[in-house]
Short mmCIF file of C-alpha atoms and ligand atoms in Angstrom, two decimals:
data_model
loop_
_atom_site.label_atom_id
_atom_site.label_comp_id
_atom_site.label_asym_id
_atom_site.label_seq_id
_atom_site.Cartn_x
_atom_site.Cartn_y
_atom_site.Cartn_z
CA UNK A 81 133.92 404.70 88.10
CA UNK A 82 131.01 406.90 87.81
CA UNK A 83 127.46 404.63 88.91
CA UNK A 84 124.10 406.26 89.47
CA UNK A 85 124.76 406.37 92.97
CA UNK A 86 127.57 409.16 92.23
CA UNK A 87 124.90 410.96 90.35
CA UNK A 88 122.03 410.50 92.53
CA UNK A 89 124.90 412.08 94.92
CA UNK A 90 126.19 415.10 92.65
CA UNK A 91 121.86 415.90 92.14
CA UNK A 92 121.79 416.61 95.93
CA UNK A 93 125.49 418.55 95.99
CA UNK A 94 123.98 420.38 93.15
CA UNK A 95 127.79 419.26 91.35
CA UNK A 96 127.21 419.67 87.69
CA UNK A 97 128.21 416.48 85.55
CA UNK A 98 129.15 415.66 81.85
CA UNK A 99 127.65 413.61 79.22
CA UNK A 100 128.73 412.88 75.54
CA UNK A 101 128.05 410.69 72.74
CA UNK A 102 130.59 408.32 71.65
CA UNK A 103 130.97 405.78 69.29
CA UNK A 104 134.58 404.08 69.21
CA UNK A 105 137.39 402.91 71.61
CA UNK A 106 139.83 405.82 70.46
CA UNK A 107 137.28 408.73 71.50
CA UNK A 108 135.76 407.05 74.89
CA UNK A 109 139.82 406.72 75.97
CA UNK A 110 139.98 410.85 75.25
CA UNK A 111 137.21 411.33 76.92
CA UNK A 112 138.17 409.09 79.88
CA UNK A 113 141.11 410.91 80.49
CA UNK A 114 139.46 414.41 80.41
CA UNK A 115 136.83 412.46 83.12
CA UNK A 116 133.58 412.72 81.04
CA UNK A 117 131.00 411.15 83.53
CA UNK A 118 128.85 409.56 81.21
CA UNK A 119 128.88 408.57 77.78
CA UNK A 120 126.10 407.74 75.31
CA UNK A 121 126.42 405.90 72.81
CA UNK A 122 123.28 407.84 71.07
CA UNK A 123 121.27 406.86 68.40
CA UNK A 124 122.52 409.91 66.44
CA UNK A 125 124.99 407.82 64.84
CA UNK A 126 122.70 407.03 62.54
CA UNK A 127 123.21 410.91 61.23
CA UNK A 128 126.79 411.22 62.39
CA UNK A 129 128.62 407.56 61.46
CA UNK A 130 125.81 406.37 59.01
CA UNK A 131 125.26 409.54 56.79
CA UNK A 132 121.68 409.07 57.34
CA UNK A 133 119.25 412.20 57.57
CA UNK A 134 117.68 410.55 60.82
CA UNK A 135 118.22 408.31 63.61
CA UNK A 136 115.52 406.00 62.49
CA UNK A 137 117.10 403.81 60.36
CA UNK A 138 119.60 402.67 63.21
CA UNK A 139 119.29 398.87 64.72
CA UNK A 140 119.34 397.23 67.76
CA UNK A 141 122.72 395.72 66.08
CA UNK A 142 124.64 398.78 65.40
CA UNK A 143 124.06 400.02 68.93
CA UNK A 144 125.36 396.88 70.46
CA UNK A 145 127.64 396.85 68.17
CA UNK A 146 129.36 400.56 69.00
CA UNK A 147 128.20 399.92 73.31
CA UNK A 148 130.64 397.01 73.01
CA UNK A 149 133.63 399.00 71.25
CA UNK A 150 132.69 401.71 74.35
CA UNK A 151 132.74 399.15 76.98
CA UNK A 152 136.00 397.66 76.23
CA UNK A 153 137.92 401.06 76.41
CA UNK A 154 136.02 402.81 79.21
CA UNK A 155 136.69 402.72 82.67
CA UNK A 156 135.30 406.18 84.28
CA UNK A 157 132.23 406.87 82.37
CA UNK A 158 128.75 405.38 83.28
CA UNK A 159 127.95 403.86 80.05
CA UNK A 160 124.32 404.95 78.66
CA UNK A 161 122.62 403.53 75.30
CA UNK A 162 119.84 404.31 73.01
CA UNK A 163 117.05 401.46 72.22
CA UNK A 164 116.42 402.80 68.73
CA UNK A 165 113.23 403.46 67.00
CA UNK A 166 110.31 400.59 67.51
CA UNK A 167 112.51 398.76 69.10
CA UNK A 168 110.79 398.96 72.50
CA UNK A 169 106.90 399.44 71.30
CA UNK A 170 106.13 395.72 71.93
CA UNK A 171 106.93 394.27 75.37
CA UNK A 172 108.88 391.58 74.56
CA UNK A 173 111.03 393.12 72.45
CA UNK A 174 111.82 395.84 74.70
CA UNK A 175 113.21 393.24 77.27
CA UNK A 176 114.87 391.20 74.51
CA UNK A 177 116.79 394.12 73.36
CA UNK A 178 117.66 395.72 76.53
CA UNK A 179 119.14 392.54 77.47
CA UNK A 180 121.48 392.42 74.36
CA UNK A 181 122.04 396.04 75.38
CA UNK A 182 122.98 395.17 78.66
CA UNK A 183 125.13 392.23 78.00
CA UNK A 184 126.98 394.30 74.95
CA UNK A 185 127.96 396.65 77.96
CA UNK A 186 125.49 399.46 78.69
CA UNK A 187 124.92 400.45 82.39
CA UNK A 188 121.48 402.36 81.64
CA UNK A 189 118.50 401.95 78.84
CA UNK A 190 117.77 405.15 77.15
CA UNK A 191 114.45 405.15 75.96
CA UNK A 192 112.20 408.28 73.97
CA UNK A 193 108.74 408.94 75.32
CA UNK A 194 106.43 409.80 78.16
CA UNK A 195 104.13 408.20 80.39
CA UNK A 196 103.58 405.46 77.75
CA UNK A 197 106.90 404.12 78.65
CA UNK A 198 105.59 403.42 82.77
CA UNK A 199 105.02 399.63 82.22
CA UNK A 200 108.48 399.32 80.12
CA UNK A 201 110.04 401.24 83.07
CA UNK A 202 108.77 398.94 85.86
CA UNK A 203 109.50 396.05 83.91
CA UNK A 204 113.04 396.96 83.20
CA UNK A 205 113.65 398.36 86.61
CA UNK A 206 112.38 395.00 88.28
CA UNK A 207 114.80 393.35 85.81
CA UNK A 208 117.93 394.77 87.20
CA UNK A 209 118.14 397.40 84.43
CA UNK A 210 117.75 401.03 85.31
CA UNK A 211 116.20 403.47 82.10
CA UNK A 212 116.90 407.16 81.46
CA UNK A 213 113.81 408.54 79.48
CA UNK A 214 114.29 410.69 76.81
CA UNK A 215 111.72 413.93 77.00
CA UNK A 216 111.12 416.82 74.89
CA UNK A 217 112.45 417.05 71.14
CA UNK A 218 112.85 413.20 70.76
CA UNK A 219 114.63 412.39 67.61
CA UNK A 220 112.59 409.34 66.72
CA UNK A 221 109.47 411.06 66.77
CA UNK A 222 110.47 413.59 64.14
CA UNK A 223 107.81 412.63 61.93
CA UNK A 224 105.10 412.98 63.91
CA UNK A 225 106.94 416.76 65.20
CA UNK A 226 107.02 417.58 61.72
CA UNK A 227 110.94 418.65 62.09
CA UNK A 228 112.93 419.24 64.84
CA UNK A 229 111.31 421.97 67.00
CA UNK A 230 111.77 423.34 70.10
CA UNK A 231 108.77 421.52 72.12
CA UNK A 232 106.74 422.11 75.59
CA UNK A 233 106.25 426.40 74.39
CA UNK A 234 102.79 425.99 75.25
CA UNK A 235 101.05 425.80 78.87
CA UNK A 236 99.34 422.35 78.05
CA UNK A 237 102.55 420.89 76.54
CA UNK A 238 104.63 421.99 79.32
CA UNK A 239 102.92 420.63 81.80
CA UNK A 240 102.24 417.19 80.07
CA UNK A 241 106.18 417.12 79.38
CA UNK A 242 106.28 417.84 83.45
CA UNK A 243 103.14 415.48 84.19
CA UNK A 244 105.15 412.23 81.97
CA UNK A 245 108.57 413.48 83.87
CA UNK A 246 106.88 412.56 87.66
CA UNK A 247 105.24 409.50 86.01
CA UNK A 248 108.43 407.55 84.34
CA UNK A 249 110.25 408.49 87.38
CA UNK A 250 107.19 407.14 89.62
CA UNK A 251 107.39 404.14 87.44
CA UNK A 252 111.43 403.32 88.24
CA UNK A 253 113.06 405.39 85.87
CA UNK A 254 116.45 406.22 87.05
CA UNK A 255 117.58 409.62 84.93
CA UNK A 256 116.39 411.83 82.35
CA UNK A 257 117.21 413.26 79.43
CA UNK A 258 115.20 416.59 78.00
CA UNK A 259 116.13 417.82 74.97
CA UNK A 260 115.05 421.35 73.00
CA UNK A 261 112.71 422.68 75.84
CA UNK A 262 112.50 426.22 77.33
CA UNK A 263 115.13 426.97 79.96
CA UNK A 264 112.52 427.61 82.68
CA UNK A 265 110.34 424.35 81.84
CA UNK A 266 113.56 421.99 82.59
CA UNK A 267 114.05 424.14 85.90
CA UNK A 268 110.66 422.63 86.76
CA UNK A 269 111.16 419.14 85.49
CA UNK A 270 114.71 419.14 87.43
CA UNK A 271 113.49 420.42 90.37
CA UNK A 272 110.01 418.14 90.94
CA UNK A 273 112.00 414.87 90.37
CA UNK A 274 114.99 413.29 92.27
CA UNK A 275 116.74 411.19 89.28
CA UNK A 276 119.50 413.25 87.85
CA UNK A 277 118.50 415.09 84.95
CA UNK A 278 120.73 415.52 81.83
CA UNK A 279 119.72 418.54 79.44
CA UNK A 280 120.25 419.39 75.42
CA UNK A 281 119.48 422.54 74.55
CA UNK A 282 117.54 422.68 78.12
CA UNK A 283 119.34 425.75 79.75
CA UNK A 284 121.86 425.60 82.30
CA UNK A 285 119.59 424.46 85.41
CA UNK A 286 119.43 421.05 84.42
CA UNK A 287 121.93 418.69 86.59
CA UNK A 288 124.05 417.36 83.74
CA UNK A 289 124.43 418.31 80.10
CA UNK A 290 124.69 416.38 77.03
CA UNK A 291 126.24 417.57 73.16
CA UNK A 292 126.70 415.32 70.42
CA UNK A 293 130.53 414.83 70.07
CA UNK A 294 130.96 415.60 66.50
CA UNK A 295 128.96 419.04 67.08
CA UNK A 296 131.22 419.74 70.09
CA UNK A 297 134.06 419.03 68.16
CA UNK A 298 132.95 421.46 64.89
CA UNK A 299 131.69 418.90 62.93
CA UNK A 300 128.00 419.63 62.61
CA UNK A 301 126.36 418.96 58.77
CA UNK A 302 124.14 421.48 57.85
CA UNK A 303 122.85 424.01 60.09
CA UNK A 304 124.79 424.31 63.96
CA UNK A 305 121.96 423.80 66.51
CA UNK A 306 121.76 427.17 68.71
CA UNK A 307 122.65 425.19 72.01
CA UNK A 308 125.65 423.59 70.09
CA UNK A 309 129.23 425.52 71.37
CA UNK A 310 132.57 424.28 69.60
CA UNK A 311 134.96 423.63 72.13
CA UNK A 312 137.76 422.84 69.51
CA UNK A 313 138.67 426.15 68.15
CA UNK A 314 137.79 428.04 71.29
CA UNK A 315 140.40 429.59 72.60
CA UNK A 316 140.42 428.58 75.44
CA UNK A 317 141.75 425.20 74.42
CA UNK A 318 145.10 426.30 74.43
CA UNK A 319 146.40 422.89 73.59
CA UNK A 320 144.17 422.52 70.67
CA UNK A 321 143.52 419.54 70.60
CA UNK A 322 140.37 416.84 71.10
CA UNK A 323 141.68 415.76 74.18
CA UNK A 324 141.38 419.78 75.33
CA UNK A 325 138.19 420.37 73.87
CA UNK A 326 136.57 417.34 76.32
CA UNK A 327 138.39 418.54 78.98
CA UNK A 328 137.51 422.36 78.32
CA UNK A 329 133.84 421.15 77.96
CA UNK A 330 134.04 419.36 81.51
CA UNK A 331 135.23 422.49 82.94
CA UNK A 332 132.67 424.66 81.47
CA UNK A 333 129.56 422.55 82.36
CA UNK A 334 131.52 421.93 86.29
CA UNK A 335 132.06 426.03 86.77
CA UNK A 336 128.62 426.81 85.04
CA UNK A 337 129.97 428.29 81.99
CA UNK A 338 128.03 426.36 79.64
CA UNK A 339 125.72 426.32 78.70
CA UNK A 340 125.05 430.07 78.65
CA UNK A 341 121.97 432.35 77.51
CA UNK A 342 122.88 432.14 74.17
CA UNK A 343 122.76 427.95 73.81
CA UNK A 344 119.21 428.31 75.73
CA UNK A 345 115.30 428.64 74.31
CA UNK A 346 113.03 430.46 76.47
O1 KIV B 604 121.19 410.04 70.17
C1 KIV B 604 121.65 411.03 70.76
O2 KIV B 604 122.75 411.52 70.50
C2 KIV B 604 120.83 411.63 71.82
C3 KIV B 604 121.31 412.92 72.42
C4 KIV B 604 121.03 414.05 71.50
C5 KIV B 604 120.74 413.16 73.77
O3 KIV B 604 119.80 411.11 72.15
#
């Protein structure tokens, strides 16, 4: 069973590890069996199972709801999952819902921000319930991005993304995620904290990586995002099949082949 101990532990071996999205039973037993470390059951089912254009119409419901289908089939995986959008702005509430969280399952609170989150953080960690923040591209800020861009191109946005990084994890945070940021800035964030760090589109230097399952299966609506490699149809999935493609993508982020120059912004 992975815990964050065993990443804490593959950080300092410099031992890359896996992460995935997953919704259902069926997928988190595939994914078991090819030894996916962690699994997230992400938000972006509100795009992927819902057939909506964002993540921001998803509930505290529907990720308790999919955590619990996760929890029942999984035995390897440390077990991650999204507090959707305003779910966590007012105190309270944050606890409230991390605790149905919790109880449907999840081993850590993801949460989207920066140094805003601190007092959440604290309050969770004192609580008995560790937090990954979410940094970079954050999905449920899309409105105020404008679209989904690549963020922290510019001096003063790199080093606030860097600045909120050392503060969450000053504040008890126990991983991170960072999503759509130049290769060399997650270098930086990865190597000035000591939580494991979990990249997106984030360059190959991060300790862990992350794909939506669907995408890493070839099921991506609309455009394919430039970090986004099909592991179904590659050939090197000789028994083409799902079960392949998870394993194939374990071995790929393990050796270092993925993700390469071409999945990475600079
Ligand atoms: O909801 C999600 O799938 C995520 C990943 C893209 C990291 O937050």
């Amino acid at each position: 069973m992975t815990t964050l101990s065993t990443l804490n532990k593959f950080k300092k071996e410099g031992t890359k590890f896996t992460c995935l999205t997953c919704y259902d039973a069926m997928f988190a037993r595939m994914m078991d069996k090819a030894q996916i470390d962690t699994i997230l059951i992400g938000d972006s089912l509100g795009m992927v199972v819902q057939g909506h254009d964002s993540t921001l119409p998803v509930s505290v419901d529907d990720i308790a709801y999919h955590t619990a289908n996760i929890a029942r089939s999984n035995e390897h995986a440390l077990i991650l999952a999204d507090l959707p959008f305003m779910s966590y702005v007012v105190l309270p509430e944050a606890i409230a819902n991390s605790r149905r969280l919790m109880q449907a399952g999840a081993h850590v609170i993801k949460i989207e921000g920066g140094s805003e989150l601190c007092d959440l953080v604290t309050t969770l960690a004192q609580a008995g319930t560790p937090t990954c923040v979410h940094l970079g591209l954050t999905p449920q800020s899309v409105n105020v991005f404008g679209g989904y861009k690549v963020q922290g191109r510019s001096e003063q946005a790199a080093d606030k993304l860097l600045d909120d990084a050392k503060a969450v994890v000053g504040a008890g945070a126990a991983m991170l995620v960072l999503e759509c940021v130049p290769a060399a800035l997650a270098k930086a964030v990865t190597e000035a904290v000591e939580v494991p760090v979990i990249g997106i589109g984030a360059g190959a230097d991060t300790d862990g990586q992350v794909l939506v399952m669907h995408d890493m299966l070839g099921m991506t609506h609309g455009r394919v995002p430039r970090f986004v490699h099909d592991f179904l149809t590659d050939e090197r999935n000789t028994q083409h099949s799902i079960e392949g493609a998870f394993a194939l993508y374990k071995q790929s982020v393990t050796e270092g082949s993925f993700p390469a120059s071409q999945h990475q912004f600079d």
